[in-house]
PDB file of C-alpha atoms in Angstrom:
ATOM      1  CA  MET A   1      99.787  72.293 157.975  1.00 84.00           C
ATOM      2  CA  PRO A   2      96.591  70.301 158.504  1.00 92.00           C
ATOM      3  CA  TYR A   3      93.102  71.439 157.563  1.00 96.00           C
ATOM      4  CA  ILE A   4      91.703  73.213 160.658  1.00 97.00           C
ATOM      5  CA  ILE A   5      88.068  72.183 161.185  1.00 98.00           C
ATOM      6  CA  ASP A   6      86.426  75.486 162.109  1.00 97.00           C
ATOM      7  CA  GLY A   7      83.626  74.816 164.614  1.00 97.00           C
ATOM      8  CA  LYS A   8      82.773  78.515 164.846  1.00 97.00           C
ATOM      9  CA  ALA A   9      82.138  78.797 161.099  1.00 98.00           C
ATOM     10  CA  ILE A  10      80.191  75.517 160.863  1.00 98.00           C
ATOM     11  CA  SER A  11      78.064  76.313 163.938  1.00 98.00           C
ATOM     12  CA  ALA A  12      77.316  79.775 162.454  1.00 98.00           C
ATOM     13  CA  GLN A  13      76.173  78.072 159.236  1.00 98.00           C
ATOM     14  CA  ILE A  14      73.807  75.756 161.192  1.00 98.00           C
ATOM     15  CA  LYS A  15      72.449  78.684 163.215  1.00 98.00           C
ATOM     16  CA  GLU A  16      71.727  80.621 160.003  1.00 98.00           C
ATOM     17  CA  GLU A  17      69.792  77.629 158.609  1.00 98.00           C
ATOM     18  CA  LEU A  18      67.809  77.366 161.869  1.00 98.00           C
ATOM     19  CA  LYS A  19      67.143  81.124 161.931  1.00 98.00           C
ATOM     20  CA  THR A  20      65.581  80.898 158.463  1.00 98.00           C
ATOM     21  CA  GLU A  21      63.422  77.955 159.575  1.00 98.00           C
ATOM     22  CA  VAL A  22      62.329  79.673 162.808  1.00 98.00           C
ATOM     23  CA  THR A  23      61.408  82.861 160.879  1.00 98.00           C
ATOM     24  CA  ALA A  24      59.153  80.718 158.670  1.00 97.00           C
ATOM     25  CA  MET A  25      57.621  79.090 161.786  1.00 97.00           C
ATOM     26  CA  LYS A  26      56.871  82.504 163.291  1.00 97.00           C
ATOM     27  CA  GLU A  27      55.109  83.538 160.085  1.00 97.00           C
ATOM     28  CA  ARG A  28      52.781  80.583 160.742  1.00 96.00           C
ATOM     29  CA  GLY A  29      52.267  81.770 164.343  1.00 96.00           C
ATOM     30  CA  ILE A  30      54.595  79.181 165.932  1.00 96.00           C
ATOM     31  CA  VAL A  31      57.202  80.495 168.413  1.00 96.00           C
ATOM     32  CA  PRO A  32      59.749  77.870 169.600  1.00 97.00           C
ATOM     33  CA  CYS A  33      60.444  78.135 173.334  1.00 98.00           C
ATOM     34  CA  LEU A  34      63.262  76.731 175.486  1.00 98.00           C
ATOM     35  CA  ALA A  35      63.192  76.682 179.299  1.00 98.00           C
ATOM     36  CA  VAL A  36      66.682  76.834 180.849  1.00 97.00           C
ATOM     37  CA  ILE A  37      67.082  75.936 184.538  1.00 97.00           C
ATOM     38  CA  GLN A  38      70.252  76.665 186.506  1.00 97.00           C
ATOM     39  CA  VAL A  39      70.579  75.710 190.186  1.00 97.00           C
ATOM     40  CA  GLY A  40      73.273  77.693 192.023  1.00 95.00           C
ATOM     41  CA  ASN A  41      75.786  80.069 190.428  1.00 88.00           C
ATOM     42  CA  ASP A  42      78.699  77.904 189.279  1.00 86.00           C
ATOM     43  CA  PRO A  43      80.751  80.323 187.096  1.00 86.00           C
ATOM     44  CA  ALA A  44      81.311  77.852 184.226  1.00 83.00           C
ATOM     45  CA  SER A  45      77.601  76.930 184.212  1.00 87.00           C
ATOM     46  CA  SER A  46      76.668  80.632 184.106  1.00 89.00           C
ATOM     47  CA  VAL A  47      78.868  81.123 181.008  1.00 89.00           C
ATOM     48  CA  TYR A  48      77.255  78.123 179.264  1.00 89.00           C
ATOM     49  CA  VAL A  49      73.737  79.280 180.168  1.00 92.00           C
ATOM     50  CA  ASN A  50      74.431  82.812 178.839  1.00 93.00           C
ATOM     51  CA  ASN A  51      75.806  81.381 175.583  1.00 93.00           C
ATOM     52  CA  LYS A  52      72.645  79.282 175.189  1.00 94.00           C
ATOM     53  CA  LYS A  53      70.440  82.325 175.788  1.00 94.00           C
ATOM     54  CA  LYS A  54      72.419  84.335 173.197  1.00 95.00           C
ATOM     55  CA  ALA A  55      72.046  81.535 170.627  1.00 96.00           C
ATOM     56  CA  CYS A  56      68.273  81.406 171.278  1.00 97.00           C
ATOM     57  CA  ALA A  57      67.986  85.190 170.833  1.00 97.00           C
ATOM     58  CA  TYR A  58      69.947  85.067 167.560  1.00 97.00           C
ATOM     59  CA  ILE A  59      67.892  82.243 166.039  1.00 98.00           C
ATOM     60  CA  GLY A  60      64.582  83.638 167.303  1.00 98.00           C
ATOM     61  CA  ILE A  61      63.821  80.987 169.925  1.00 98.00           C
ATOM     62  CA  GLU A  62      62.134  82.374 173.038  1.00 97.00           C
ATOM     63  CA  SER A  63      64.046  81.414 176.206  1.00 96.00           C
ATOM     64  CA  LEU A  64      62.662  81.230 179.729  1.00 97.00           C
ATOM     65  CA  ALA A  65      65.362  81.482 182.411  1.00 95.00           C
ATOM     66  CA  TYR A  66      64.935  79.881 185.847  1.00 97.00           C
ATOM     67  CA  GLU A  67      67.887  80.780 188.086  1.00 96.00           C
ATOM     68  CA  LEU A  68      67.361  78.861 191.320  1.00 97.00           C
ATOM     69  CA  ASP A  69      69.155  79.164 194.624  1.00 95.00           C
ATOM     70  CA  GLU A  70      71.870  76.624 195.530  1.00 95.00           C
ATOM     71  CA  CYS A  71      69.620  75.481 198.426  1.00 96.00           C
ATOM     72  CA  THR A  72      66.710  74.530 196.127  1.00 97.00           C
ATOM     73  CA  THR A  73      65.498  71.064 197.113  1.00 97.00           C
ATOM     74  CA  GLN A  74      65.257  68.144 194.715  1.00 98.00           C
ATOM     75  CA  GLN A  75      61.465  68.119 195.103  1.00 98.00           C
ATOM     76  CA  GLU A  76      61.225  71.835 194.248  1.00 98.00           C
ATOM     77  CA  LEU A  77      63.240  71.237 191.076  1.00 98.00           C
ATOM     78  CA  VAL A  78      61.147  68.175 190.162  1.00 98.00           C
ATOM     79  CA  SER A  79      57.941  70.216 190.657  1.00 98.00           C
ATOM     80  CA  LEU A  80      59.221  72.990 188.354  1.00 98.00           C
ATOM     81  CA  ILE A  81      60.142  70.476 185.628  1.00 98.00           C
ATOM     82  CA  GLU A  82      56.750  68.768 185.902  1.00 98.00           C
ATOM     83  CA  GLU A  83      55.074  72.164 185.532  1.00 98.00           C
ATOM     84  CA  LEU A  84      57.157  72.898 182.395  1.00 98.00           C
ATOM     85  CA  ASN A  85      56.369  69.400 181.014  1.00 98.00           C
ATOM     86  CA  GLN A  86      52.683  70.388 181.104  1.00 98.00           C
ATOM     87  CA  ASN A  87      53.240  73.872 179.650  1.00 98.00           C
ATOM     88  CA  GLU A  88      52.270  73.630 175.966  1.00 96.00           C
ATOM     89  CA  LYS A  89      54.151  76.846 175.167  1.00 97.00           C
ATOM     90  CA  VAL A  90      57.498  75.223 176.162  1.00 98.00           C
ATOM     91  CA  ASN A  91      59.063  72.961 173.492  1.00 98.00           C
ATOM     92  CA  GLY A  92      62.356  72.141 175.222  1.00 98.00           C
ATOM     93  CA  ILE A  93      63.620  71.890 178.806  1.00 98.00           C
ATOM     94  CA  LEU A  94      67.294  72.119 179.692  1.00 97.00           C
ATOM     95  CA  VAL A  95      68.665  71.648 183.210  1.00 97.00           C
ATOM     96  CA  GLN A  96      72.264  72.888 183.356  1.00 95.00           C
ATOM     97  CA  LEU A  97      74.626  70.262 184.824  1.00 93.00           C
ATOM     98  CA  PRO A  98      76.351  69.733 187.208  1.00 92.00           C
ATOM     99  CA  LEU A  99      73.707  70.088 189.915  1.00 96.00           C
ATOM    100  CA  PRO A 100      74.447  70.644 193.629  1.00 95.00           C
ATOM    101  CA  LYS A 101      75.417  67.410 195.427  1.00 95.00           C
ATOM    102  CA  HIS A 102      72.100  67.052 197.291  1.00 97.00           C
ATOM    103  CA  ILE A 103      70.193  66.676 193.982  1.00 97.00           C
ATOM    104  CA  ASP A 104      70.301  63.375 192.074  1.00 97.00           C
ATOM    105  CA  GLU A 105      71.057  64.115 188.410  1.00 96.00           C
ATOM    106  CA  ASP A 106      69.530  60.847 187.108  1.00 96.00           C
ATOM    107  CA  THR A 107      66.207  61.604 188.828  1.00 98.00           C
ATOM    108  CA  ILE A 108      66.158  65.089 187.281  1.00 98.00           C
ATOM    109  CA  ILE A 109      67.052  63.848 183.780  1.00 97.00           C
ATOM    110  CA  GLN A 110      64.298  61.223 183.971  1.00 98.00           C
ATOM    111  CA  THR A 111      61.740  63.807 185.152  1.00 98.00           C
ATOM    112  CA  ILE A 112      62.068  65.790 181.903  1.00 98.00           C
ATOM    113  CA  SER A 113      59.496  64.679 179.324  1.00 98.00           C
ATOM    114  CA  PRO A 114      61.222  62.734 176.496  1.00 96.00           C
ATOM    115  CA  LYS A 115      59.310  65.042 174.095  1.00 97.00           C
ATOM    116  CA  LYS A 116      61.142  68.070 175.572  1.00 98.00           C
ATOM    117  CA  ASP A 117      64.536  66.448 176.298  1.00 98.00           C
ATOM    118  CA  VAL A 118      66.651  68.751 174.096  1.00 97.00           C
ATOM    119  CA  ASP A 119      69.908  67.632 175.770  1.00 96.00           C
ATOM    120  CA  GLY A 120      69.223  64.055 174.601  1.00 96.00           C
ATOM    121  CA  PHE A 121      70.048  62.601 178.038  1.00 95.00           C
ATOM    122  CA  HIS A 122      66.724  60.898 178.888  1.00 96.00           C
ATOM    123  CA  PRO A 123      66.904  57.056 178.795  1.00 96.00           C
ATOM    124  CA  MET A 124      64.207  57.077 176.093  1.00 96.00           C
ATOM    125  CA  SER A 125      66.302  59.414 173.907  1.00 96.00           C
ATOM    126  CA  VAL A 126      69.356  57.192 174.457  1.00 95.00           C
ATOM    127  CA  GLY A 127      67.292  54.082 173.630  1.00 95.00           C
ATOM    128  CA  ASN A 128      66.002  55.646 170.409  1.00 95.00           C
ATOM    129  CA  MET A 129      69.589  56.490 169.436  1.00 93.00           C
ATOM    130  CA  CYS A 130      70.648  52.872 170.137  1.00 92.00           C
ATOM    131  CA  ILE A 131      68.045  51.384 167.805  1.00 93.00           C
ATOM    132  CA  GLY A 132      68.237  54.167 165.212  1.00 89.00           C
ATOM    133  CA  SER A 133      64.730  55.538 165.865  1.00 92.00           C
ATOM    134  CA  LYS A 134      63.870  59.207 165.548  1.00 90.00           C
ATOM    135  CA  GLY A 135      64.583  61.224 168.684  1.00 91.00           C
ATOM    136  CA  PHE A 136      66.809  63.860 170.241  1.00 96.00           C
ATOM    137  CA  LEU A 137      70.545  63.247 169.791  1.00 96.00           C
ATOM    138  CA  SER A 138      73.148  64.050 172.436  1.00 95.00           C
ATOM    139  CA  CYS A 139      74.408  67.520 171.434  1.00 96.00           C
ATOM    140  CA  THR A 140      78.212  67.136 171.495  1.00 97.00           C
ATOM    141  CA  PRO A 141      78.358  63.835 169.531  1.00 98.00           C
ATOM    142  CA  ALA A 142      75.744  65.105 167.042  1.00 98.00           C
ATOM    143  CA  GLY A 143      77.860  68.259 166.624  1.00 98.00           C
ATOM    144  CA  ILE A 144      80.964  66.162 165.912  1.00 98.00           C
ATOM    145  CA  ILE A 145      79.104  64.249 163.168  1.00 98.00           C
ATOM    146  CA  GLN A 146      78.179  67.610 161.598  1.00 98.00           C
ATOM    147  CA  LEU A 147      81.787  68.841 161.880  1.00 98.00           C
ATOM    148  CA  LEU A 148      83.005  65.763 159.998  1.00 98.00           C
ATOM    149  CA  LYS A 149      80.285  65.775 157.323  1.00 98.00           C
ATOM    150  CA  ARG A 150      80.436  69.513 156.634  1.00 98.00           C
ATOM    151  CA  SER A 151      84.250  69.317 156.381  1.00 98.00           C
ATOM    152  CA  GLY A 152      84.002  66.616 153.708  1.00 97.00           C
ATOM    153  CA  VAL A 153      85.295  63.803 155.941  1.00 98.00           C
ATOM    154  CA  VAL A 154      83.837  60.442 154.867  1.00 98.00           C
ATOM    155  CA  ILE A 155      82.928  58.276 157.894  1.00 98.00           C
ATOM    156  CA  GLU A 156      81.648  55.183 156.072  1.00 98.00           C
ATOM    157  CA  GLY A 157      84.151  52.307 156.158  1.00 98.00           C
ATOM    158  CA  LYS A 158      86.659  54.286 158.238  1.00 98.00           C
ATOM    159  CA  GLU A 159      88.366  53.008 161.381  1.00 98.00           C
ATOM    160  CA  CYS A 160      87.036  55.290 164.145  1.00 98.00           C
ATOM    161  CA  VAL A 161      88.558  55.290 167.645  1.00 98.00           C
ATOM    162  CA  ILE A 162      86.979  57.139 170.575  1.00 98.00           C
ATOM    163  CA  VAL A 163      89.078  57.707 173.698  1.00 98.00           C
ATOM    164  CA  GLY A 164      86.613  58.084 176.577  1.00 97.00           C
ATOM    165  CA  ARG A 165      83.378  56.231 177.418  1.00 96.00           C
ATOM    166  CA  SER A 166      81.207  58.836 179.170  1.00 95.00           C
ATOM    167  CA  ASN A 167      77.421  58.836 178.805  1.00 93.00           C
ATOM    168  CA  ILE A 168      77.578  62.395 177.424  1.00 92.00           C
ATOM    169  CA  VAL A 169      80.257  61.923 174.733  1.00 96.00           C
ATOM    170  CA  GLY A 170      81.949  58.525 174.376  1.00 97.00           C
ATOM    171  CA  LYS A 171      79.018  56.108 174.307  1.00 96.00           C
ATOM    172  CA  PRO A 172      76.608  58.180 172.150  1.00 96.00           C
ATOM    173  CA  MET A 173      79.521  59.067 169.843  1.00 98.00           C
ATOM    174  CA  ALA A 174      80.092  55.363 169.179  1.00 98.00           C
ATOM    175  CA  LEU A 175      76.417  54.868 168.316  1.00 96.00           C
ATOM    176  CA  LEU A 176      76.331  57.833 165.916  1.00 97.00           C
ATOM    177  CA  LEU A 177      79.522  56.724 164.127  1.00 98.00           C
ATOM    178  CA  LEU A 178      78.044  53.217 163.744  1.00 97.00           C
ATOM    179  CA  ARG A 179      74.930  54.832 162.262  1.00 96.00           C
ATOM    180  CA  GLU A 180      77.225  56.457 159.659  1.00 97.00           C
ATOM    181  CA  ASN A 181      78.786  53.024 158.897  1.00 97.00           C
ATOM    182  CA  GLY A 182      82.104  53.682 160.652  1.00 98.00           C
ATOM    183  CA  THR A 183      84.006  50.792 162.267  1.00 98.00           C
ATOM    184  CA  VAL A 184      84.162  51.819 165.919  1.00 98.00           C
ATOM    185  CA  THR A 185      86.491  51.085 168.842  1.00 98.00           C
ATOM    186  CA  VAL A 186      85.925  52.692 172.259  1.00 98.00           C
ATOM    187  CA  ALA A 187      89.077  52.998 174.391  1.00 98.00           C
ATOM    188  CA  HIS A 188      89.145  54.170 178.012  1.00 95.00           C
ATOM    189  CA  SER A 189      91.220  54.404 181.204  1.00 91.00           C
ATOM    190  CA  ARG A 190      91.500  50.591 181.521  1.00 95.00           C
ATOM    191  CA  THR A 191      92.458  50.002 177.885  1.00 97.00           C
ATOM    192  CA  LYS A 192      95.772  48.179 177.390  1.00 96.00           C
ATOM    193  CA  ASP A 193      98.137  49.247 174.571  1.00 96.00           C
ATOM    194  CA  LEU A 194      96.245  52.506 173.928  1.00 97.00           C
ATOM    195  CA  LYS A 195      98.833  53.778 171.426  1.00 97.00           C
ATOM    196  CA  GLU A 196      98.482  50.632 169.335  1.00 97.00           C
ATOM    197  CA  ILE A 197      94.697  51.155 169.148  1.00 98.00           C
ATOM    198  CA  THR A 198      94.761  54.908 168.459  1.00 98.00           C
ATOM    199  CA  ASN A 199      97.400  54.378 165.743  1.00 98.00           C
ATOM    200  CA  ARG A 200      94.804  52.402 163.753  1.00 98.00           C
ATOM    201  CA  ALA A 201      92.348  55.323 163.704  1.00 98.00           C
ATOM    202  CA  ASP A 202      91.452  57.113 160.479  1.00 98.00           C
ATOM    203  CA  ILE A 203      89.207  59.277 162.704  1.00 98.00           C
ATOM    204  CA  LEU A 204      90.311  59.789 166.321  1.00 98.00           C
ATOM    205  CA  ILE A 205      87.895  61.420 168.790  1.00 98.00           C
ATOM    206  CA  VAL A 206      89.410  62.303 172.161  1.00 98.00           C
ATOM    207  CA  ALA A 207      87.270  62.957 175.242  1.00 97.00           C
ATOM    208  CA  ILE A 208      89.526  61.744 178.024  1.00 95.00           C
ATOM    209  CA  GLY A 209      89.642  64.826 180.285  1.00 93.00           C
ATOM    210  CA  LYS A 210      93.462  65.056 180.482  1.00 95.00           C
ATOM    211  CA  PRO A 211      95.220  68.137 179.077  1.00 95.00           C
ATOM    212  CA  LYS A 212      97.507  67.505 176.076  1.00 95.00           C
ATOM    213  CA  PHE A 213      97.419  63.744 176.756  1.00 96.00           C
ATOM    214  CA  ILE A 214      97.426  62.705 173.081  1.00 97.00           C
ATOM    215  CA  THR A 215     100.777  63.364 171.419  1.00 98.00           C
ATOM    216  CA  ALA A 216     102.071  62.546 167.913  1.00 98.00           C
ATOM    217  CA  ASP A 217     103.041  58.970 168.850  1.00 97.00           C
ATOM    218  CA  TYR A 218      99.348  58.155 169.461  1.00 98.00           C
ATOM    219  CA  ILE A 219      98.336  59.205 165.941  1.00 98.00           C
ATOM    220  CA  LYS A 220      98.379  57.528 162.548  1.00 97.00           C
ATOM    221  CA  GLU A 221      99.821  59.595 159.694  1.00 98.00           C
ATOM    222  CA  GLY A 222      97.011  61.511 157.953  1.00 98.00           C
ATOM    223  CA  ALA A 223      94.354  60.860 160.624  1.00 98.00           C
ATOM    224  CA  VAL A 224      91.461  63.244 161.321  1.00 98.00           C
ATOM    225  CA  VAL A 225      91.509  64.294 164.998  1.00 98.00           C
ATOM    226  CA  ILE A 226      88.547  65.687 166.963  1.00 98.00           C
ATOM    227  CA  ASP A 227      89.495  67.139 170.377  1.00 98.00           C
ATOM    228  CA  VAL A 228      86.561  67.313 172.811  1.00 97.00           C
ATOM    229  CA  GLY A 229      88.616  68.324 175.877  1.00 95.00           C
ATOM    230  CA  ILE A 230      88.869  71.827 177.279  1.00 92.00           C
ATOM    231  CA  HIS A 231      91.293  72.862 180.046  1.00 92.00           C
ATOM    232  CA  ARG A 232      93.341  75.836 181.216  1.00 88.00           C
ATOM    233  CA  ASN A 233      97.107  75.298 181.161  1.00 85.00           C
ATOM    234  CA  ALA A 234      99.755  76.772 183.490  1.00 83.00           C
ATOM    235  CA  GLU A 235      99.679  80.051 181.499  1.00 87.00           C
ATOM    236  CA  ASN A 236      95.855  80.151 181.916  1.00 87.00           C
ATOM    237  CA  LYS A 237      95.380  79.512 178.170  1.00 90.00           C
ATOM    238  CA  LEU A 238      92.757  77.095 176.883  1.00 92.00           C
ATOM    239  CA  CYS A 239      93.975  73.753 175.590  1.00 94.00           C
ATOM    240  CA  GLY A 240      92.455  70.376 174.762  1.00 96.00           C
ATOM    241  CA  ASP A 241      93.087  66.684 175.397  1.00 97.00           C
ATOM    242  CA  VAL A 242      95.326  66.677 172.305  1.00 97.00           C
ATOM    243  CA  ASP A 243      98.748  68.359 172.169  1.00 97.00           C
ATOM    244  CA  PHE A 244      97.921  70.443 169.073  1.00 96.00           C
ATOM    245  CA  GLU A 245     101.473  71.685 168.407  1.00 95.00           C
ATOM    246  CA  ASP A 246     102.931  68.170 168.695  1.00 97.00           C
ATOM    247  CA  VAL A 247     100.419  66.460 166.390  1.00 97.00           C
ATOM    248  CA  LYS A 248      99.661  69.135 163.768  1.00 95.00           C
ATOM    249  CA  GLU A 249     102.292  67.987 161.243  1.00 95.00           C
ATOM    250  CA  LYS A 250     101.013  64.401 161.357  1.00 97.00           C
ATOM    251  CA  VAL A 251      97.252  64.847 160.936  1.00 98.00           C
ATOM    252  CA  SER A 252      95.217  65.657 157.816  1.00 98.00           C
ATOM    253  CA  ALA A 253      92.546  67.605 159.752  1.00 98.00           C
ATOM    254  CA  ILE A 254      92.050  68.656 163.378  1.00 98.00           C
ATOM    255  CA  THR A 255      89.698  70.707 165.558  1.00 98.00           C
ATOM    256  CA  PRO A 256      91.282  73.561 167.517  1.00 97.00           C
ATOM    257  CA  VAL A 257      90.629  74.345 171.199  1.00 96.00           C
ATOM    258  CA  PRO A 258      88.875  76.719 171.560  1.00 94.00           C
ATOM    259  CA  GLY A 259      86.744  77.091 168.422  1.00 95.00           C
ATOM    260  CA  GLY A 260      86.274  73.446 167.469  1.00 97.00           C
ATOM    261  CA  VAL A 261      83.752  71.187 169.187  1.00 97.00           C
ATOM    262  CA  GLY A 262      82.514  73.754 171.768  1.00 94.00           C
ATOM    263  CA  PRO A 263      80.427  75.995 169.466  1.00 95.00           C
ATOM    264  CA  MET A 264      78.856  72.892 167.864  1.00 97.00           C
ATOM    265  CA  THR A 265      77.338  71.679 171.139  1.00 95.00           C
ATOM    266  CA  ILE A 266      75.219  74.837 171.401  1.00 95.00           C
ATOM    267  CA  ALA A 267      74.344  74.748 167.681  1.00 97.00           C
ATOM    268  CA  MET A 268      73.011  71.192 168.062  1.00 97.00           C
ATOM    269  CA  LEU A 269      71.061  72.162 171.185  1.00 97.00           C
ATOM    270  CA  MET A 270      69.348  74.783 169.017  1.00 97.00           C
ATOM    271  CA  GLU A 271      68.784  72.107 166.348  1.00 97.00           C
ATOM    272  CA  ASN A 272      67.074  69.926 168.998  1.00 97.00           C
ATOM    273  CA  CYS A 273      64.866  72.869 170.076  1.00 97.00           C
ATOM    274  CA  VAL A 274      63.693  73.346 166.492  1.00 97.00           C
ATOM    275  CA  GLU A 275      63.316  69.558 166.097  1.00 96.00           C
ATOM    276  CA  ALA A 276      60.980  69.582 169.132  1.00 96.00           C
ATOM    277  CA  VAL A 277      58.717  71.998 167.246  1.00 95.00           C
ATOM    278  CA  ARG A 278      58.963  70.035 163.997  1.00 92.00           C
TER     279      ARG A 278
END
């Protein structure tokens, strides 16, 4: 059996470290504060928002919740963000995506002050990541780096393949692996001979959005596999982009779904909130 990379345990460890740091901040009269904005009541978004609020409460970060009606206009949302940008009490601003279709996500992301962009989506945050400057890191890729490091997986000199090129996972993941001296290939829906490329990977990160797409014939013997996908199968059970049962005998380490990458995204959001105060 492979080593199961336990995202729940590692995220709990990070949250404990942050809790200690926040307690020390409060003793100096500093209270970190995150503003969370949700437009509409998409059920999945509501679950994510509640999980973020719980994490804030546990660590000791104050959270301000703004639950806006589905009919909120783009200008109303922009005005709220601009108000929070000016509020010195607020260290981080998070707008839960996706937004209703009548609101342009890029405009909203760019309205958030880069100093409060705890999701790491602002073009300035992305630019800082590209050139290796200090700034907020995209939460899911930063969480994956922590999963690898805290599980004793060496990235330097390894052949790293990412399947998926999204702005939220694939592209920032490539940049962070390069920063750790990995040799990086990004594959995607137009890639030819995908199996040939993934079979070279010492570290394979899959964020393709297709349930159980990656089977054993895509994987090199002894590879480390990180599964970013999350889906419900025909039996209504959660599964990832990787067929766990099919690949488990071939890999040296793998993240489960659920309990792998998911908890790390929220842990790294909390890390960014504390970083905003630092």
